[in-house]
PDB file of C-alpha atoms in Angstrom:
ATOM      1  CA  MET A1363      10.828-125.675 -24.899  1.00 55.00           C
ATOM      2  CA  ILE A1364       7.117-125.096 -25.376  1.00 70.00           C
ATOM      3  CA  PRO A1365       5.113-128.096 -26.629  1.00 83.00           C
ATOM      4  CA  ASN A1366       3.493-127.697 -30.050  1.00 89.00           C
ATOM      5  CA  ARG A1367      -0.036-127.892 -28.640  1.00 88.00           C
ATOM      6  CA  ILE A1368       0.631-124.982 -26.267  1.00 91.00           C
ATOM      7  CA  LYS A1369       2.135-122.965 -29.143  1.00 93.00           C
ATOM      8  CA  ARG A1370      -0.946-123.591 -31.270  1.00 93.00           C
ATOM      9  CA  VAL A1371      -3.283-122.628 -28.407  1.00 93.00           C
ATOM     10  CA  ASN A1372      -1.224-119.454 -27.773  1.00 95.00           C
ATOM     11  CA  ASN A1373      -1.469-118.451 -31.439  1.00 95.00           C
ATOM     12  CA  LEU A1374      -5.172-119.270 -31.664  1.00 94.00           C
ATOM     13  CA  LEU A1375      -5.943-117.276 -28.514  1.00 95.00           C
ATOM     14  CA  GLN A1376      -3.846-114.316 -29.685  1.00 95.00           C
ATOM     15  CA  GLU A1377      -5.642-114.114 -33.036  1.00 96.00           C
ATOM     16  CA  THR A1378      -9.106-114.625 -31.574  1.00 96.00           C
ATOM     17  CA  ILE A1379      -8.676-112.234 -28.625  1.00 95.00           C
ATOM     18  CA  SER A1380      -7.303-109.569 -30.965  1.00 93.00           C
ATOM     19  CA  GLU A1381     -10.324-109.935 -33.232  1.00 93.00           C
ATOM     20  CA  ILE A1382     -12.753-109.788 -30.301  1.00 94.00           C
ATOM     21  CA  VAL A1383     -11.057-106.689 -28.842  1.00 92.00           C
ATOM     22  CA  HIS A1384     -11.197-104.843 -32.145  1.00 91.00           C
ATOM     23  CA  LYS A1385     -14.675-105.881 -33.290  1.00 90.00           C
ATOM     24  CA  GLN A1386     -16.786-106.585 -30.201  1.00 90.00           C
ATOM     25  CA  VAL A1387     -15.438-104.708 -27.185  1.00 88.00           C
ATOM     26  CA  LYS A1388     -17.340-101.424 -26.897  1.00 87.00           C
ATOM     27  CA  ASP A1389     -15.539 -99.975 -23.859  1.00 85.00           C
ATOM     28  CA  PRO A1390     -14.319 -96.465 -24.827  1.00 84.00           C
ATOM     29  CA  ARG A1391     -11.149 -96.979 -22.766  1.00 84.00           C
ATOM     30  CA  VAL A1392     -10.128 -99.776 -25.113  1.00 82.00           C
ATOM     31  CA  SER A1393      -9.233 -97.948 -28.292  1.00 71.00           C
ATOM     32  CA  ASP A1394      -8.392 -99.189 -31.758  1.00 70.00           C
ATOM     33  CA  PHE A1395      -4.746 -98.717 -30.859  1.00 80.00           C
ATOM     34  CA  VAL A1396      -4.661-101.755 -28.544  1.00 88.00           C
ATOM     35  CA  SER A1397      -2.673-104.660 -29.983  1.00 89.00           C
ATOM     36  CA  VAL A1398      -2.427-108.152 -28.574  1.00 93.00           C
ATOM     37  CA  THR A1399       1.296-108.821 -28.859  1.00 92.00           C
ATOM     38  CA  GLU A1400       1.511-112.248 -27.248  1.00 94.00           C
ATOM     39  CA  VAL A1401      -0.465-114.828 -25.305  1.00 95.00           C
ATOM     40  CA  ARG A1402       1.140-117.294 -22.900  1.00 95.00           C
ATOM     41  CA  VAL A1403      -1.185-119.997 -21.671  1.00 95.00           C
ATOM     42  CA  SER A1404      -0.253-122.111 -18.651  1.00 93.00           C
ATOM     43  CA  ALA A1405       0.541-125.786 -19.152  1.00 90.00           C
ATOM     44  CA  ASP A1406      -2.797-126.795 -17.593  1.00 91.00           C
ATOM     45  CA  LEU A1407      -4.696-124.287 -19.821  1.00 90.00           C
ATOM     46  CA  ARG A1408      -6.301-122.661 -16.771  1.00 94.00           C
ATOM     47  CA  THR A1409      -4.826-119.173 -17.195  1.00 96.00           C
ATOM     48  CA  ALA A1410      -3.582-117.132 -20.100  1.00 96.00           C
ATOM     49  CA  ARG A1411      -1.405-114.053 -19.765  1.00 97.00           C
ATOM     50  CA  VAL A1412      -2.404-111.709 -22.571  1.00 96.00           C
ATOM     51  CA  PHE A1413       0.258-109.132 -23.375  1.00 95.00           C
ATOM     52  CA  VAL A1414      -1.088-105.952 -24.953  1.00 94.00           C
ATOM     53  CA  SER A1415       0.515-102.835 -26.328  1.00 90.00           C
ATOM     54  CA  THR A1416      -1.158 -99.504 -26.931  1.00 87.00           C
ATOM     55  CA  LEU A1417      -0.281 -96.043 -28.141  1.00 81.00           C
ATOM     56  CA  GLY A1418      -0.743 -92.961 -26.025  1.00 80.00           C
ATOM     57  CA  SER A1419       0.249 -91.604 -22.669  1.00 83.00           C
ATOM     58  CA  GLU A1420       0.803 -93.671 -19.549  1.00 85.00           C
ATOM     59  CA  GLN A1421      -2.670 -92.658 -18.379  1.00 88.00           C
ATOM     60  CA  ASP A1422      -4.204 -93.900 -21.664  1.00 86.00           C
ATOM     61  CA  ARG A1423      -2.396 -97.220 -21.251  1.00 88.00           C
ATOM     62  CA  GLU A1424      -3.652 -97.637 -17.702  1.00 90.00           C
ATOM     63  CA  LYS A1425      -7.208 -96.878 -18.803  1.00 91.00           C
ATOM     64  CA  ALA A1426      -6.973 -99.371 -21.668  1.00 90.00           C
ATOM     65  CA  LEU A1427      -5.614-102.051 -19.356  1.00 91.00           C
ATOM     66  CA  ALA A1428      -8.397-101.367 -16.833  1.00 92.00           C
ATOM     67  CA  GLY A1429     -10.972-101.612 -19.623  1.00 92.00           C
ATOM     68  CA  LEU A1430      -9.547-104.931 -20.773  1.00 93.00           C
ATOM     69  CA  GLN A1431      -9.477-106.299 -17.224  1.00 93.00           C
ATOM     70  CA  ARG A1432     -13.089-105.258 -16.732  1.00 93.00           C
ATOM     71  CA  GLY A1433     -14.093-106.873 -20.034  1.00 92.00           C
ATOM     72  CA  ALA A1434     -12.127-110.092 -19.442  1.00 94.00           C
ATOM     73  CA  ASP A1435     -15.249-112.146 -18.678  1.00 94.00           C
ATOM     74  CA  PHE A1436     -16.967-110.808 -21.824  1.00 94.00           C
ATOM     75  CA  ILE A1437     -13.913-111.661 -23.932  1.00 95.00           C
ATOM     76  CA  ARG A1438     -13.720-115.103 -22.338  1.00 95.00           C
ATOM     77  CA  ALA A1439     -17.397-115.726 -23.136  1.00 94.00           C
ATOM     78  CA  ARG A1440     -16.810-114.731 -26.778  1.00 94.00           C
ATOM     79  CA  LEU A1441     -13.798-117.083 -26.860  1.00 94.00           C
ATOM     80  CA  ARG A1442     -16.028-119.904 -25.654  1.00 93.00           C
ATOM     81  CA  GLU A1443     -18.324-119.241 -28.642  1.00 93.00           C
ATOM     82  CA  SER A1444     -15.471-118.900 -31.153  1.00 91.00           C
ATOM     83  CA  ILE A1445     -13.067-121.708 -30.363  1.00 92.00           C
ATOM     84  CA  LYS A1446     -13.445-125.291 -29.257  1.00 89.00           C
ATOM     85  CA  LEU A1447     -11.344-125.971 -26.200  1.00 86.00           C
ATOM     86  CA  ARG A1448     -12.303-128.134 -23.265  1.00 87.00           C
ATOM     87  CA  ARG A1449     -11.359-125.340 -20.909  1.00 89.00           C
ATOM     88  CA  ILE A1450     -11.283-121.619 -21.762  1.00 93.00           C
ATOM     89  CA  PRO A1451      -8.501-120.049 -19.687  1.00 94.00           C
ATOM     90  CA  THR A1452      -8.932-117.164 -17.283  1.00 95.00           C
ATOM     91  CA  LEU A1453      -7.481-114.062 -18.964  1.00 96.00           C
ATOM     92  CA  LEU A1454      -4.898-111.866 -17.260  1.00 96.00           C
ATOM     93  CA  PHE A1455      -4.068-108.735 -19.239  1.00 95.00           C
ATOM     94  CA  ILE A1456      -0.527-107.369 -18.930  1.00 94.00           C
ATOM     95  CA  MET A1457       0.882-104.224 -20.525  1.00 91.00           C
ATOM     96  CA  ASP A1458       3.719-105.062 -22.925  1.00 86.00           C
ATOM     97  CA  ASP A1459       6.235-102.245 -23.228  1.00 79.00           C
ATOM     98  CA  SER A1460       8.802-104.156 -25.291  1.00 74.00           C
ATOM     99  CA  ILE A1461       8.077-102.077 -28.410  1.00 71.00           C
ATOM    100  CA  GLU A1462       8.695 -98.847 -26.509  1.00 72.00           C
ATOM    101  CA  ARG A1463      11.877-100.264 -24.984  1.00 74.00           C
ATOM    102  CA  GLY A1464      13.061-101.255 -28.456  1.00 74.00           C
ATOM    103  CA  VAL A1465      12.411 -97.761 -29.803  1.00 75.00           C
ATOM    104  CA  ARG A1466      14.210 -96.244 -26.814  1.00 78.00           C
ATOM    105  CA  VAL A1467      17.246 -98.508 -27.255  1.00 84.00           C
ATOM    106  CA  SER A1468      17.321 -97.784 -30.981  1.00 84.00           C
ATOM    107  CA  SER A1469      17.217 -94.054 -30.249  1.00 84.00           C
ATOM    108  CA  LEU A1470      20.106 -94.373 -27.787  1.00 85.00           C
ATOM    109  CA  ILE A1471      22.136 -96.313 -30.348  1.00 88.00           C
ATOM    110  CA  ASP A1472      21.443 -93.659 -32.987  1.00 85.00           C
ATOM    111  CA  LYS A1473      22.543 -90.913 -30.593  1.00 85.00           C
ATOM    112  CA  ALA A1474      25.722 -92.790 -29.729  1.00 84.00           C
ATOM    113  CA  LEU A1475      26.529 -93.342 -33.404  1.00 84.00           C
ATOM    114  CA  ASN A1476      25.918 -89.677 -34.187  1.00 84.00           C
ATOM    115  CA  LYS A1477      28.238 -88.609 -31.372  1.00 79.00           C
ATOM    116  CA  ASP A1478      30.938 -90.996 -32.619  1.00 71.00           C
ATOM    117  CA  GLY A1479      30.701 -89.501 -36.106  1.00 66.00           C
ATOM    118  CA  GLU A1480      31.114 -85.908 -34.953  1.00 62.00           C
ATOM    119  CA  PRO A1481      34.635 -84.447 -34.792  1.00 55.00           C
ATOM    120  CA  GLU A1482      35.849 -83.749 -31.276  1.00 51.00           C
ATOM    121  CA  PRO A1483      36.111 -80.074 -30.305  1.00 55.00           C
ATOM    122  CA  GLY A1484      39.667 -78.815 -30.828  1.00 54.00           C
ATOM    123  CA  SER A1485      40.716 -81.812 -32.930  1.00 51.00           C
ATOM    124  CA  GLY A1486      41.578 -79.574 -35.866  1.00 53.00           C
ATOM    125  CA  GLN A1487      39.082 -81.125 -38.274  1.00 53.00           C
ATOM    126  CA  ASN A1488      37.008 -78.688 -40.283  1.00 55.00           C
ATOM    127  CA  SER A1489      33.387 -79.506 -40.944  1.00 49.00           C
ATOM    128  CA  ASP A1490      33.169 -77.629 -44.255  1.00 48.00           C
TER     129      ASP A1490
END
């Protein structure tokens, strides 16, 4: 179980990093379609894994992730100005593909349900 303080820090970092990415990061690789989906800070508050999701091709995602990694020090400096923590964690950006996996699983379920609803060939059922 995650202590309440860590949960609060995770939420605060997620909101603040998202705002910084959308309003202050000027790197063209980091588009408006980048979303900060989750932040997991270590127990000692030294590192924070920042999970991001973005729309586009695999190449667009890689470029966005590279842009975020390159701008990590800038984002960390803006965090230092925005929030009051004794230690601002080092940011590690990680691509989060859970939304895409969810859509893919949902699509597979829909296909399976559609196949189950169709009459089998030669079963004698008319579709009219």
